[in-house]
CSV table of N, CA and C in Angstrom, one decimal:
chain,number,residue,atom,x,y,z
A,7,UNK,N,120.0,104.9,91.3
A,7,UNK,CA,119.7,104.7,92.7
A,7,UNK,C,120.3,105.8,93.5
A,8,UNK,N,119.4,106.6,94.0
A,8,UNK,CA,120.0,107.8,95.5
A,8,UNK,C,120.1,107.4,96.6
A,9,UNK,N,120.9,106.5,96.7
A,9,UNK,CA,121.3,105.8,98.4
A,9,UNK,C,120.8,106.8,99.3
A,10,UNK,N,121.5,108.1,99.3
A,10,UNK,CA,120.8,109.5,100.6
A,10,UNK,C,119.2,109.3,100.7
A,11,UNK,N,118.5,108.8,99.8
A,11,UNK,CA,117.3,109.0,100.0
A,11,UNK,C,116.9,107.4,101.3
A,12,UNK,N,117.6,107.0,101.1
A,12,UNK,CA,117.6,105.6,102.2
A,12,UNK,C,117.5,105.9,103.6
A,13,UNK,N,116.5,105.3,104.1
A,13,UNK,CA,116.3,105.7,105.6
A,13,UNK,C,116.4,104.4,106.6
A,14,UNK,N,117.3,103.8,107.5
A,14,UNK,CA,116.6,102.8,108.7
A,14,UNK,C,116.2,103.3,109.4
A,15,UNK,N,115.2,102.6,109.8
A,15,UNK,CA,114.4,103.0,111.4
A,15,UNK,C,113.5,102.1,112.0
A,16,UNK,N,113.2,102.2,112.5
A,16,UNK,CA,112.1,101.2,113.6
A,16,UNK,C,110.8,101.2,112.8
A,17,UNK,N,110.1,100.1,112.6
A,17,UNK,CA,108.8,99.9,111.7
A,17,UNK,C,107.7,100.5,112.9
A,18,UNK,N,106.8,100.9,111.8
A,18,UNK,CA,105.2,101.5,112.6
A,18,UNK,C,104.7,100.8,111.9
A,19,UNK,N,103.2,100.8,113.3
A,19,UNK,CA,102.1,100.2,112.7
A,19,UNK,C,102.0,100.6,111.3
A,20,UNK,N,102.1,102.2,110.4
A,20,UNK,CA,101.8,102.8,109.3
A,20,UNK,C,102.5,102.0,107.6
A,21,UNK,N,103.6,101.2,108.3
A,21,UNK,CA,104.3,100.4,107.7
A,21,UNK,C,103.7,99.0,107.7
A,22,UNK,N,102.3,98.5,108.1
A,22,UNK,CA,101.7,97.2,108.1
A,22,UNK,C,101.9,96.6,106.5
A,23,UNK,N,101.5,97.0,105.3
A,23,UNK,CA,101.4,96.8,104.0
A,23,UNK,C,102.5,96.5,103.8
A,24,UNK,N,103.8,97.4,104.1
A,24,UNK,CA,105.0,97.2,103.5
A,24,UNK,C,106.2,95.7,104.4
A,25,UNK,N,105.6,95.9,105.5
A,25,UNK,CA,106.3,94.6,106.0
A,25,UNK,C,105.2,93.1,106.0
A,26,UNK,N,104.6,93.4,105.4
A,26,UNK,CA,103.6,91.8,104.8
A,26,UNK,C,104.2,91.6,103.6
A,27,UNK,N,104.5,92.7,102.8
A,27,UNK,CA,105.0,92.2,101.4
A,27,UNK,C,106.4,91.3,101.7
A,28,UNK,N,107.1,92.2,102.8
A,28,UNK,CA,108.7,91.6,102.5
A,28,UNK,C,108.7,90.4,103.5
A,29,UNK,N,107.5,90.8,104.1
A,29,UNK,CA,107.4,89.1,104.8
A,29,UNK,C,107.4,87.5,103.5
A,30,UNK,N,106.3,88.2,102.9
A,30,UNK,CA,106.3,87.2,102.1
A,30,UNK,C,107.2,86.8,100.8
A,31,UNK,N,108.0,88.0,100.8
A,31,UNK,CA,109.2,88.0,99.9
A,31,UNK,C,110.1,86.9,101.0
A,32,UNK,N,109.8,86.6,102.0
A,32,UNK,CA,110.4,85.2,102.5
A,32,UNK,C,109.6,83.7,102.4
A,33,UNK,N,109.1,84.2,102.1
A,33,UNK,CA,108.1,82.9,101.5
A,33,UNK,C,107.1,82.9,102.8
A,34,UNK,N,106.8,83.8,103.8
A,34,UNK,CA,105.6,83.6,104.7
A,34,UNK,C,104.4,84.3,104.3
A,35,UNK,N,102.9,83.5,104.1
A,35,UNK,CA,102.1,84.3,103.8
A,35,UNK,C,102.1,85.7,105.3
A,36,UNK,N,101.6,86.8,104.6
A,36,UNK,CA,101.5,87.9,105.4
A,36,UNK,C,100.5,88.6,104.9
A,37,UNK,N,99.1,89.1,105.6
A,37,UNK,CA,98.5,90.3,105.1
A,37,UNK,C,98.8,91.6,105.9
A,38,UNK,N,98.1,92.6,105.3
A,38,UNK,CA,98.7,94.0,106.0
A,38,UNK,C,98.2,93.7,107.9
A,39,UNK,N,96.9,92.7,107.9
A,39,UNK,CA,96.3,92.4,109.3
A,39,UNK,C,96.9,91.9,109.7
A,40,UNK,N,97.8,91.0,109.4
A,40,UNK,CA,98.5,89.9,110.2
A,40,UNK,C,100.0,91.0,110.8
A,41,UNK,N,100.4,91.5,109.3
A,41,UNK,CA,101.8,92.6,109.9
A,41,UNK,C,101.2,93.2,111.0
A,42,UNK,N,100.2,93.9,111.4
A,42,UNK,CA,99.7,95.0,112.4
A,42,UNK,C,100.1,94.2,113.8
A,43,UNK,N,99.0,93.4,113.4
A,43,UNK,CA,99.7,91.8,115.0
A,43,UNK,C,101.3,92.0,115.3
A,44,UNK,N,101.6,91.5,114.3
A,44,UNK,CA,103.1,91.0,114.2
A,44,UNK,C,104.0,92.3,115.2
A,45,UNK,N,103.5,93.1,114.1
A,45,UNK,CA,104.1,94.3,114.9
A,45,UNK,C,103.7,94.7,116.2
A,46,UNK,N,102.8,94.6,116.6
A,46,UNK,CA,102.2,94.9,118.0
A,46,UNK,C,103.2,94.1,118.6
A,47,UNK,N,103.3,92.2,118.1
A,47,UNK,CA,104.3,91.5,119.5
A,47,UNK,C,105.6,91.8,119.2
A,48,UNK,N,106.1,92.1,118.2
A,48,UNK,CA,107.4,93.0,118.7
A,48,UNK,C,107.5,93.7,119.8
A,49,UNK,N,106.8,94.7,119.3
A,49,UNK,CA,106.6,96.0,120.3
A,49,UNK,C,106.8,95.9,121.7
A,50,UNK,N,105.7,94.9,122.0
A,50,UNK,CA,105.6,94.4,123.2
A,50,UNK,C,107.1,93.8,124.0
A,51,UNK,N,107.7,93.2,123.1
A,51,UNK,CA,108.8,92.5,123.7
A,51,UNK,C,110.6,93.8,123.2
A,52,UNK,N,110.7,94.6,124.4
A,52,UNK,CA,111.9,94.8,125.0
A,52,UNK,C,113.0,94.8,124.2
A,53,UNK,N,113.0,93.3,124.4
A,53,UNK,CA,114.5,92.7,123.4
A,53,UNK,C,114.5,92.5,122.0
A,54,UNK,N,113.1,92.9,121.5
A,54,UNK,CA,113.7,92.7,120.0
A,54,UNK,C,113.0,94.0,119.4
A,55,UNK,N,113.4,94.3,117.9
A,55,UNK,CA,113.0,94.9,117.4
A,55,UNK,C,112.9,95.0,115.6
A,56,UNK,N,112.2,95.7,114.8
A,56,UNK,CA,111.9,95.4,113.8
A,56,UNK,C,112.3,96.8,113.1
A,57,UNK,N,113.6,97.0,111.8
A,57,UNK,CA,113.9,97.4,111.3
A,57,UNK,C,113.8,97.5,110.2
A,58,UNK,N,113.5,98.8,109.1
A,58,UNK,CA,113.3,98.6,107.5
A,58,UNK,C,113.7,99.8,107.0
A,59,UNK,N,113.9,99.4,106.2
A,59,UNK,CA,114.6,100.2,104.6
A,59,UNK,C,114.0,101.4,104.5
A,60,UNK,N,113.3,102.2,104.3
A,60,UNK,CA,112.3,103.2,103.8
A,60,UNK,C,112.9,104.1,102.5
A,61,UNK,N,112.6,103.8,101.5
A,61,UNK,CA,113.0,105.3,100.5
A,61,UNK,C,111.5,105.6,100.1
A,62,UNK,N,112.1,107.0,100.7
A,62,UNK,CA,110.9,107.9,100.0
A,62,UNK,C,109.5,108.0,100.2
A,63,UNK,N,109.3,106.9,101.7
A,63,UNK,CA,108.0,106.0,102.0
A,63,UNK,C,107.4,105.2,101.5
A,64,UNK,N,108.6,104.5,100.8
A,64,UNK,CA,108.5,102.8,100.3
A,64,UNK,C,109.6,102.0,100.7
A,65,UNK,N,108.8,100.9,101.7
A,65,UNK,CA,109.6,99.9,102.4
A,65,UNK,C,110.0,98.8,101.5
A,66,UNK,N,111.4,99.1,101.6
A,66,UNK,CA,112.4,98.0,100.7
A,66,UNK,C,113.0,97.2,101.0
A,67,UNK,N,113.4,97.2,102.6
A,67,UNK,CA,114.0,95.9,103.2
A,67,UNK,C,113.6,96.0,104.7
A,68,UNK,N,113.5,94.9,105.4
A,68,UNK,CA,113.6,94.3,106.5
A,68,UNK,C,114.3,94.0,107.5
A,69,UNK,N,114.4,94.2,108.9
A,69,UNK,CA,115.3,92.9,109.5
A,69,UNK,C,114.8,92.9,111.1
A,70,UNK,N,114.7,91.7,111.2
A,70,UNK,CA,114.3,91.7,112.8
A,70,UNK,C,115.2,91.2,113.6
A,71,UNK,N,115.6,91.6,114.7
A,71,UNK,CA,116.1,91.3,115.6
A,71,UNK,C,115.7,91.3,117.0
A,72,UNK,N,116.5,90.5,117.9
A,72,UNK,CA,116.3,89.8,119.0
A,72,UNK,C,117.6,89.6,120.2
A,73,UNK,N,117.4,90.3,121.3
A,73,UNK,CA,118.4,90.2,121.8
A,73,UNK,C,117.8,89.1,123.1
A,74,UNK,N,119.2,88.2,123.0
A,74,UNK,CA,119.1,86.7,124.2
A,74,UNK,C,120.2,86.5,124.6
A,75,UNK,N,120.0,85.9,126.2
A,75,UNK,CA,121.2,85.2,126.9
A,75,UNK,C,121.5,84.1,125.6
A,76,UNK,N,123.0,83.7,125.5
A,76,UNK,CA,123.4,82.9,124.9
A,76,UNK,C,124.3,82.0,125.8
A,77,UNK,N,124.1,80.7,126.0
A,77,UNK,CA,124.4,80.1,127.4
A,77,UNK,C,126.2,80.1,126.9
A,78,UNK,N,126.2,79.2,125.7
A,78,UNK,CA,128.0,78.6,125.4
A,78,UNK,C,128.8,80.0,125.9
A,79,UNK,N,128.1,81.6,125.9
A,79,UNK,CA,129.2,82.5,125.8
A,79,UNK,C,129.0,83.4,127.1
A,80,UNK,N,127.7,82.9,127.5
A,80,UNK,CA,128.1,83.2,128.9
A,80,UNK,C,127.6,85.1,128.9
A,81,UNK,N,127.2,85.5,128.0
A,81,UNK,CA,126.4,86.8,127.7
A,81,UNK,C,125.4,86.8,126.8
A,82,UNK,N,124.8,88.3,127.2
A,82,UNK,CA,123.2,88.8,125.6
A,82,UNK,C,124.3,88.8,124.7
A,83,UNK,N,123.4,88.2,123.9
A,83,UNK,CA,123.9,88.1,122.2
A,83,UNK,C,122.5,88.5,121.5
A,84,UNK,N,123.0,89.5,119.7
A,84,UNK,CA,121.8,89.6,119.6
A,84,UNK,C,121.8,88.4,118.1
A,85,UNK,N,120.6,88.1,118.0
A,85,UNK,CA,120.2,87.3,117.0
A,85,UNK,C,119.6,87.8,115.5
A,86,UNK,N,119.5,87.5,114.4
A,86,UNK,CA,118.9,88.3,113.2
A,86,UNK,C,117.5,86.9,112.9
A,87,UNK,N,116.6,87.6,113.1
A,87,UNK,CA,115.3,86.9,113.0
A,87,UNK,C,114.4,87.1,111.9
A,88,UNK,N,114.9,87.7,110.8
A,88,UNK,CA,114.3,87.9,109.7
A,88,UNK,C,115.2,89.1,108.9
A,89,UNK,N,115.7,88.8,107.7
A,89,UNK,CA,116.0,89.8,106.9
A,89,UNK,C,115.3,89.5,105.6
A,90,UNK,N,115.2,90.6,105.0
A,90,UNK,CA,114.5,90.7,103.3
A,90,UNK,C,115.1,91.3,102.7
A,91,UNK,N,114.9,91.9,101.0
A,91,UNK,CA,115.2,92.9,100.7
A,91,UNK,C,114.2,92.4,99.5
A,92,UNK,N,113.3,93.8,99.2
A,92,UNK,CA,112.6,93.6,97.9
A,92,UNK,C,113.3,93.3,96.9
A,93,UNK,N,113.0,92.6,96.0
A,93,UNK,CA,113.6,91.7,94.8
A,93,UNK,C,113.7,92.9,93.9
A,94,UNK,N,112.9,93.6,93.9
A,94,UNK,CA,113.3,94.9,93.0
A,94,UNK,C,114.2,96.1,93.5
A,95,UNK,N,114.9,96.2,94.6
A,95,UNK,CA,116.1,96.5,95.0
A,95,UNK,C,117.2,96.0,95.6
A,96,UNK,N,117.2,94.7,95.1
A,96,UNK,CA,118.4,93.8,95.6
A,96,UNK,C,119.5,94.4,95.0
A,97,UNK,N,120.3,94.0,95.5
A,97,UNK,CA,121.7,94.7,95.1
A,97,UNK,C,122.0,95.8,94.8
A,98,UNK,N,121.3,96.3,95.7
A,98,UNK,CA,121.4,97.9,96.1
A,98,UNK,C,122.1,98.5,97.1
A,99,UNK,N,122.5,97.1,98.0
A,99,UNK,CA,123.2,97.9,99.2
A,99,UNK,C,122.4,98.1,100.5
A,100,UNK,N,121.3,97.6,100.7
A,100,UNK,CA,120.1,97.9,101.2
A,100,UNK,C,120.4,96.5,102.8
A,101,UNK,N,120.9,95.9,102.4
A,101,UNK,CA,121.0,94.5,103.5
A,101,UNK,C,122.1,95.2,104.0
A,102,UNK,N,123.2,95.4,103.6
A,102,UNK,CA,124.1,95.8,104.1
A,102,UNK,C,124.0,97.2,105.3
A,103,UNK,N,123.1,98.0,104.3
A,103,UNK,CA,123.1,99.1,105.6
A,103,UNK,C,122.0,98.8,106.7
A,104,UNK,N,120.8,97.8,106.5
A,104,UNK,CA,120.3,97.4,107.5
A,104,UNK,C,121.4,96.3,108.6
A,105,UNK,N,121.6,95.5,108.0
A,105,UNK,CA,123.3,95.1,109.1
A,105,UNK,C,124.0,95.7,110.0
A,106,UNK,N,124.4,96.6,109.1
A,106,UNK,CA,124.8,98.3,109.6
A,106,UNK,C,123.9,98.6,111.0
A,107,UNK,N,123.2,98.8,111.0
A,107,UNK,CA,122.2,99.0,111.9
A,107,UNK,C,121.8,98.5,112.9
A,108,UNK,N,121.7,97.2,112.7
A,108,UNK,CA,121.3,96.2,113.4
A,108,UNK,C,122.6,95.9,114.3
A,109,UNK,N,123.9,96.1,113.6
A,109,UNK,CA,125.2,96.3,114.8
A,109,UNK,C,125.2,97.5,115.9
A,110,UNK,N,124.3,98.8,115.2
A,110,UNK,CA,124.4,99.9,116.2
A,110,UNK,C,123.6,99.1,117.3
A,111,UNK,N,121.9,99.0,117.2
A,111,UNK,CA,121.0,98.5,117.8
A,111,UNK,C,121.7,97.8,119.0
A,112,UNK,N,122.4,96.6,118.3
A,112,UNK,CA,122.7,95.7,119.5
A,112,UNK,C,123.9,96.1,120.2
């Protein structure tokens, strides 16, 4: 495994194929049509966003996030609304540096 070759970043539409698979690597059915949607209402919404794995221009993990007033604390908090990681790179390190990320983000 070349961890350097590891990329986060913000999903594109061009990533539809690759975030239907790791969708349903959560157990939600997903086609590449439905990710395209999906991705659009992200997009649309401000406060959240959709991050992945990329090596090499193969999407290996996931994570979506969401940032919301949280009443008990009295500030924005951000929330994790989906994370994956392809089953054939689990334990790679790959959640971790999306986490990673998803702390800069928020």
């Amino acid at each position: 495994m070349n961890r350097a070759l590891l990329q986060v970043r913000a999903a594109m539409r061009g990533d539809a194929a690759g975030v239907a698979a790791l969708i349903e690597v959560l157990g939600y059915p997903c086609t590449p049509d439905d990710a395209i949607e999906r991705l659009r209402a992200v997009a649309a919404e401000p406060d959240q966003t959709l991050l992945v794995a990329d090596r090499d221009g193969n999407l290996c993990g996931l994570l979506g996030l969401d940032l919301m007033y949280y009443l008990p604390l009295g500030a924005r908090t951000c929330r994790i609304t989906a994370l994956a990681v392809a089953p054939a790179h689990q334990r790679e390190g790959i959640g971790r540096d999306l986490l990673q990320s998803a702390e800069t983000w928020a």
